PDB file of C-alpha atoms in Angstrom:
ATOM      1  CA  MET A 142      89.644 245.690  69.448  1.00 51.00           C
ATOM      2  CA  GLN A 143      90.380 242.763  67.120  1.00 71.00           C
ATOM      3  CA  LEU A 144      88.614 242.608  63.773  1.00 67.00           C
ATOM      4  CA  LYS A 145      86.631 239.508  64.746  1.00 71.00           C
ATOM      5  CA  ASP A 146      85.447 241.312  67.894  1.00 77.00           C
ATOM      6  CA  VAL A 147      84.416 244.301  65.788  1.00 76.00           C
ATOM      7  CA  VAL A 148      82.520 242.075  63.370  1.00 76.00           C
ATOM      8  CA  ALA A 149      80.800 240.191  66.177  1.00 78.00           C
ATOM      9  CA  LYS A 150      79.715 243.495  67.736  1.00 79.00           C
ATOM     10  CA  LEU A 151      78.516 244.717  64.315  1.00 75.00           C
ATOM     11  CA  PHE A 152      76.321 241.653  63.879  1.00 77.00           C
ATOM     12  CA  GLU A 153      74.925 242.056  67.381  1.00 76.00           C
ATOM     13  CA  LEU A 154      74.059 245.725  66.829  1.00 76.00           C
ATOM     14  CA  TRP A 155      72.701 245.173  63.313  1.00 74.00           C
ATOM     15  CA  ASN A 156      70.333 242.516  64.615  1.00 74.00           C
ATOM     16  CA  LEU A 157      69.312 244.626  67.581  1.00 67.00           C
ATOM     17  CA  MET A 158      68.731 247.745  65.481  1.00 67.00           C
ATOM     18  CA  ASP A 159      67.114 245.913  62.534  1.00 69.00           C
ATOM     19  CA  SER A 160      69.663 247.431  60.158  1.00 75.00           C
ATOM     20  CA  SER A 161      68.881 247.265  56.458  1.00 77.00           C
ATOM     21  CA  LYS A 162      70.845 245.182  53.956  1.00 79.00           C
ATOM     22  CA  GLU A 163      72.125 248.401  52.380  1.00 78.00           C
ATOM     23  CA  GLU A 164      73.759 249.393  55.660  1.00 77.00           C
ATOM     24  CA  ARG A 165      75.267 245.942  56.036  1.00 72.00           C
ATOM     25  CA  ASN A 166      76.557 245.708  52.454  1.00 72.00           C
ATOM     26  CA  CYS A 167      79.152 248.422  53.089  1.00 69.00           C
ATOM     27  CA  PHE A 168      80.891 246.012  55.445  1.00 69.00           C
ATOM     28  CA  MET A 169      80.593 242.780  53.458  1.00 68.00           C
ATOM     29  CA  LYS A 170      84.368 242.468  53.100  1.00 64.00           C
ATOM     30  CA  ILE A 171      85.052 242.446  56.800  1.00 64.00           C
ATOM     31  CA  THR A 172      81.990 240.437  57.779  1.00 65.00           C
ATOM     32  CA  SER A 173      82.975 237.660  55.401  1.00 62.00           C
ATOM     33  CA  ILE A 174      85.995 236.841  57.565  1.00 61.00           C
ATOM     34  CA  VAL A 175      84.026 235.822  60.660  1.00 59.00           C
ATOM     35  CA  GLU A 176      84.060 232.114  59.907  1.00 62.00           C
ATOM     36  CA  THR A 177      87.409 231.951  58.145  1.00 61.00           C
ATOM     37  CA  SER A 178      90.873 231.575  59.567  1.00 62.00           C
ATOM     38  CA  GLU A 179      93.600 234.118  58.836  1.00 61.00           C
ATOM     39  CA  SER A 180      95.362 231.693  56.486  1.00 59.00           C
ATOM     40  CA  GLU A 181      92.198 231.319  54.346  1.00 60.00           C
ATOM     41  CA  ILE A 182      91.812 235.103  53.812  1.00 58.00           C
ATOM     42  CA  THR A 183      93.170 235.940  50.372  1.00 56.00           C
ATOM     43  CA  GLU A 184      91.549 239.310  49.625  1.00 60.00           C
ATOM     44  CA  ARG A 185      93.847 242.312  50.007  1.00 60.00           C
ATOM     45  CA  GLY A 186      93.157 244.941  52.641  1.00 58.00           C
ATOM     46  CA  VAL A 187      90.557 242.985  54.603  1.00 56.00           C
ATOM     47  CA  LEU A 188      92.780 242.770  57.676  1.00 61.00           C
ATOM     48  CA  SER A 189      94.153 246.321  57.402  1.00 68.00           C
ATOM     49  CA  THR A 190      93.976 248.776  60.256  1.00 75.00           C
ATOM     50  CA  GLU A 191      91.842 250.986  58.024  1.00 77.00           C
ATOM     51  CA  MET A 192      89.179 248.265  57.792  1.00 72.00           C
ATOM     52  CA  ILE A 193      89.336 247.666  61.535  1.00 74.00           C
ATOM     53  CA  GLU A 194      88.932 251.413  62.184  1.00 81.00           C
ATOM     54  CA  LYS A 195      86.056 251.602  59.699  1.00 78.00           C
ATOM     55  CA  GLY A 196      84.327 248.702  61.448  1.00 78.00           C
ATOM     56  CA  SER A 197      84.985 250.221  64.876  1.00 81.00           C
ATOM     57  CA  ALA A 198      83.531 253.533  63.724  1.00 83.00           C
ATOM     58  CA  GLU A 199      80.377 251.728  62.573  1.00 81.00           C
ATOM     59  CA  VAL A 200      80.144 249.943  65.930  1.00 82.00           C
ATOM     60  CA  ASP A 201      80.395 253.312  67.708  1.00 84.00           C
ATOM     61  CA  ARG A 202      77.731 254.835  65.443  1.00 81.00           C
ATOM     62  CA  LEU A 203      75.353 251.936  66.027  1.00 81.00           C
ATOM     63  CA  ALA A 204      75.988 252.000  69.768  1.00 79.00           C
ATOM     64  CA  LYS A 205      75.041 255.695  69.873  1.00 80.00           C
ATOM     65  CA  LEU A 206      71.945 255.012  67.784  1.00 78.00           C
ATOM     66  CA  LYS A 207      70.999 252.173  70.113  1.00 75.00           C
ATOM     67  CA  ALA A 208      71.432 254.441  73.131  1.00 69.00           C
ATOM     68  CA  SER A 209      69.247 257.168  71.636  1.00 72.00           C
ATOM     69  CA  ARG A 210      66.499 254.716  70.717  1.00 79.00           C
ATOM     70  CA  MET A 211      66.662 253.121  74.139  1.00 79.00           C
ATOM     71  CA  LYS A 212      66.440 256.579  75.659  1.00 80.00           C
ATOM     72  CA  GLU A 213      63.271 257.272  73.646  1.00 82.00           C
ATOM     73  CA  LEU A 214      61.784 253.976  74.780  1.00 80.00           C
ATOM     74  CA  VAL A 215      62.675 254.702  78.416  1.00 85.00           C
ATOM     75  CA  PHE A 216      60.932 258.084  78.182  1.00 87.00           C
ATOM     76  CA  LYS A 217      57.868 256.532  76.543  1.00 86.00           C
ATOM     77  CA  LYS A 218      57.574 253.883  79.262  1.00 86.00           C
ATOM     78  CA  ARG A 219      58.137 256.488  81.968  1.00 88.00           C
ATOM     79  CA  SER A 220      55.282 258.625  80.613  1.00 91.00           C
ATOM     80  CA  GLU A 221      53.076 255.499  80.565  1.00 90.00           C
ATOM     81  CA  LEU A 222      53.959 254.898  84.225  1.00 91.00           C
ATOM     82  CA  GLU A 223      53.237 258.524  85.114  1.00 91.00           C
ATOM     83  CA  GLU A 224      49.842 258.354  83.396  1.00 91.00           C
ATOM     84  CA  ILE A 225      48.875 255.185  85.286  1.00 88.00           C
ATOM     85  CA  CYS A 226      50.014 256.770  88.551  1.00 87.00           C
ATOM     86  CA  ARG A 227      48.178 260.022  87.805  1.00 86.00           C
ATOM     87  CA  LEU A 228      44.902 258.229  87.148  1.00 81.00           C
ATOM     88  CA  THR A 229      45.173 256.221  90.358  1.00 78.00           C
ATOM     89  CA  HIS A 230      46.599 258.945  92.597  1.00 79.00           C
ATOM     90  CA  ILE A 231      49.849 257.058  93.198  1.00 83.00           C
ATOM     91  CA  GLU A 232      53.248 258.725  93.315  1.00 87.00           C
ATOM     92  CA  PRO A 233      55.614 257.210  90.704  1.00 86.00           C
ATOM     93  CA  ASP A 234      59.058 256.089  91.805  1.00 83.00           C
ATOM     94  CA  PRO A 235      61.286 259.187  91.704  1.00 84.00           C
ATOM     95  CA  SER A 236      64.381 257.147  90.798  1.00 80.00           C
ATOM     96  CA  THR A 237      63.259 256.946  87.170  1.00 79.00           C
ATOM     97  CA  VAL A 238      62.179 260.567  86.623  1.00 83.00           C
ATOM     98  CA  ALA A 239      62.858 261.615  83.012  1.00 80.00           C
ATOM     99  CA  GLU A 240      65.589 264.128  83.859  1.00 82.00           C
ATOM    100  CA  LYS A 241      67.363 261.711  86.166  1.00 83.00           C
ATOM    101  CA  ALA A 242      67.013 258.851  83.680  1.00 82.00           C
ATOM    102  CA  SER A 243      68.413 261.020  80.897  1.00 81.00           C
ATOM    103  CA  ALA A 244      71.413 262.015  83.007  1.00 83.00           C
ATOM    104  CA  LEU A 245      72.075 258.392  84.007  1.00 80.00           C
ATOM    105  CA  ILE A 246      71.884 257.166  80.419  1.00 78.00           C
ATOM    106  CA  ASP A 247      74.049 259.997  79.085  1.00 78.00           C
ATOM    107  CA  SER A 248      76.696 259.456  81.736  1.00 82.00           C
ATOM    108  CA  GLY A 249      76.798 255.726  81.055  1.00 77.00           C
ATOM    109  CA  LEU A 250      76.252 254.895  84.732  1.00 82.00           C
ATOM    110  CA  VAL A 251      73.144 252.859  83.903  1.00 80.00           C
ATOM    111  CA  ASP A 252      72.443 250.563  81.011  1.00 80.00           C
ATOM    112  CA  PRO A 253      69.233 251.827  79.324  1.00 80.00           C
ATOM    113  CA  SER A 254      67.866 248.290  79.095  1.00 80.00           C
ATOM    114  CA  GLU A 255      68.221 247.902  82.879  1.00 85.00           C
ATOM    115  CA  LEU A 256      66.444 251.198  83.408  1.00 85.00           C
ATOM    116  CA  LEU A 257      63.723 250.131  80.988  1.00 83.00           C
ATOM    117  CA  ALA A 258      63.272 246.844  82.868  1.00 85.00           C
ATOM    118  CA  LYS A 259      63.028 248.769  86.154  1.00 89.00           C
ATOM    119  CA  ILE A 260      60.337 251.063  84.725  1.00 89.00           C
ATOM    120  CA  GLU A 261      58.399 248.076  83.360  1.00 88.00           C
ATOM    121  CA  GLU A 262      58.527 246.520  86.855  1.00 92.00           C
ATOM    122  CA  GLN A 263      57.127 249.761  88.257  1.00 91.00           C
ATOM    123  CA  ILE A 264      54.342 249.718  85.655  1.00 91.00           C
ATOM    124  CA  ILE A 265      53.395 246.181  86.678  1.00 92.00           C
ATOM    125  CA  LYS A 266      53.369 247.194  90.371  1.00 91.00           C
ATOM    126  CA  ALA A 267      51.253 250.267  89.588  1.00 90.00           C
ATOM    127  CA  LYS A 268      48.752 248.169  87.619  1.00 90.00           C
ATOM    128  CA  ASP A 269      48.567 245.674  90.511  1.00 91.00           C
ATOM    129  CA  GLU A 270      47.950 248.586  92.878  1.00 88.00           C
ATOM    130  CA  VAL A 271      45.175 249.833  90.561  1.00 86.00           C
ATOM    131  CA  LEU A 272      43.474 246.444  90.754  1.00 88.00           C
ATOM    132  CA  SER A 273      43.785 246.296  94.536  1.00 88.00           C
ATOM    133  CA  ARG A 274      42.254 249.792  94.854  1.00 83.00           C
ATOM    134  CA  LYS A 275      39.522 249.264  92.259  1.00 85.00           C
ATOM    135  CA  GLU A 276      36.650 248.856  94.710  1.00 84.00           C
ATOM    136  CA  VAL A 277      37.661 251.951  96.687  1.00 82.00           C
ATOM    137  CA  THR A 278      38.212 254.114  93.601  1.00 80.00           C
ATOM    138  CA  ASP A 279      34.867 253.032  92.147  1.00 83.00           C
ATOM    139  CA  ARG A 280      33.128 254.112  95.352  1.00 81.00           C
ATOM    140  CA  ILE A 281      34.994 257.422  95.362  1.00 81.00           C
ATOM    141  CA  ASP A 282      34.033 258.042  91.717  1.00 82.00           C
ATOM    142  CA  LYS A 283      30.365 257.349  92.512  1.00 80.00           C
ATOM    143  CA  TRP A 284      30.549 259.624  95.547  1.00 80.00           C
ATOM    144  CA  VAL A 285      32.135 262.460  93.539  1.00 83.00           C
ATOM    145  CA  ALA A 286      29.480 262.075  90.829  1.00 81.00           C
ATOM    146  CA  ALA A 287      26.739 262.146  93.483  1.00 79.00           C
ATOM    147  CA  CYS A 288      28.237 265.307  95.020  1.00 81.00           C
ATOM    148  CA  GLU A 289      28.309 266.952  91.592  1.00 82.00           C
ATOM    149  CA  GLU A 290      24.659 266.043  91.104  1.00 79.00           C
ATOM    150  CA  GLU A 291      23.870 267.473  94.539  1.00 79.00           C
ATOM    151  CA  ASN A 292      25.583 270.759  93.597  1.00 81.00           C
ATOM    152  CA  TRP A 293      23.692 270.879  90.315  1.00 78.00           C
ATOM    153  CA  LEU A 294      20.403 270.211  92.096  1.00 78.00           C
ATOM    154  CA  ASP A 295      21.071 273.022  94.589  1.00 79.00           C
ATOM    155  CA  LYS A 296      21.657 275.459  91.715  1.00 79.00           C
ATOM    156  CA  TYR A 297      18.590 274.109  89.912  1.00 75.00           C
ATOM    157  CA  ASN A 298      16.401 274.568  93.003  1.00 77.00           C
ATOM    158  CA  GLN A 299      17.553 278.205  93.302  1.00 80.00           C
ATOM    159  CA  ASP A 300      16.661 278.937  89.669  1.00 77.00           C
ATOM    160  CA  ASN A 301      13.353 280.824  89.556  1.00 74.00           C
ATOM    161  CA  ASN A 302      12.849 279.966  85.880  1.00 71.00           C
ATOM    162  CA  ARG A 303      13.145 276.197  86.358  1.00 65.00           C
ATOM    163  CA  TYR A 304       9.477 275.575  85.580  1.00 66.00           C
ATOM    164  CA  SER A 305       9.368 277.699  82.471  1.00 67.00           C
ATOM    165  CA  ALA A 306       8.431 275.900  79.316  1.00 59.00           C
ATOM    166  CA  GLY A 307      11.826 276.356  77.731  1.00 65.00           C
ATOM    167  CA  GLN A 308      13.424 273.944  75.323  1.00 68.00           C
ATOM    168  CA  CYS A 309      15.226 271.871  77.965  1.00 68.00           C
ATOM    169  CA  ALA A 310      12.771 272.107  80.857  1.00 67.00           C
ATOM    170  CA  HIS A 311      11.697 268.459  80.644  1.00 68.00           C
ATOM    171  CA  ILE A 312      15.341 267.320  80.447  1.00 74.00           C
ATOM    172  CA  ASN A 313      16.224 269.383  83.516  1.00 71.00           C
ATOM    173  CA  LEU A 314      13.238 267.973  85.409  1.00 73.00           C
ATOM    174  CA  LYS A 315      14.348 264.415  84.620  1.00 77.00           C
ATOM    175  CA  ARG A 316      17.896 265.240  85.691  1.00 75.00           C
ATOM    176  CA  ALA A 317      16.580 266.752  88.924  1.00 76.00           C
ATOM    177  CA  GLU A 318      14.638 263.549  89.636  1.00 78.00           C
ATOM    178  CA  HIS A 319      17.734 261.500  88.932  1.00 76.00           C
ATOM    179  CA  ALA A 320      19.866 263.814  91.110  1.00 76.00           C
ATOM    180  CA  ARG A 321      17.452 263.436  94.057  1.00 76.00           C
ATOM    181  CA  ILE A 322      17.688 259.641  93.785  1.00 79.00           C
ATOM    182  CA  THR A 323      21.484 259.767  93.514  1.00 74.00           C
ATOM    183  CA  ILE A 324      21.781 262.099  96.511  1.00 73.00           C
ATOM    184  CA  GLY A 325      19.664 259.705  98.529  1.00 75.00           C
ATOM    185  CA  LYS A 326      22.317 257.039  97.910  1.00 72.00           C
ATOM    186  CA  ILE A 327      25.265 259.117  99.245  1.00 67.00           C
ATOM    187  CA  PRO A 328      25.093 257.746 102.816  1.00 70.00           C
ATOM    188  CA  GLY A 329      25.218 254.206 101.415  1.00 70.00           C
ATOM    189  CA  LEU A 330      28.246 255.045  99.297  1.00 59.00           C
ATOM    190  CA  LEU A 331      30.173 256.281 102.314  1.00 61.00           C
ATOM    191  CA  SER A 332      29.753 253.078 104.313  1.00 61.00           C
TER     192      SER A 332
END
């Protein structure tokens, strides 16, 4: 890799990784040559193989750091997708499972940014699916809540002490009234 290529890659990675000025200052000598021709360079050692190797080593370090951060971001987005899918009873795309994604990133077969874009597409599709199912899921939630109330009312009706003047008797009576009304609505929820 030529020194100018190394410097260009350094700038690209520094900007991408939001590197601090302290990190960049170590390479001021070699970065100063980007806009100068070889004949204008007067400082000794700037074009040495040692400087090129030092710059290449920094590029490699930053590339690894970028990969690890991208990997973290991919995993974060994947867990977001899984949570959306879990809440809406949708199966997430198995091609971006965490283990598979990790193996693909580590092997270098897939660019992490491409994988991230694919997961973000899946998130958008899952959210669209959530919106299209909203009416059905709302009805199911109401039906489940009504069934729970029906179960509670059955247990309440079997309780011989339900009319005792305990601390929560009036609250239980109100809940029983509410449960009877809710149960009466179950046939309407199913249609």
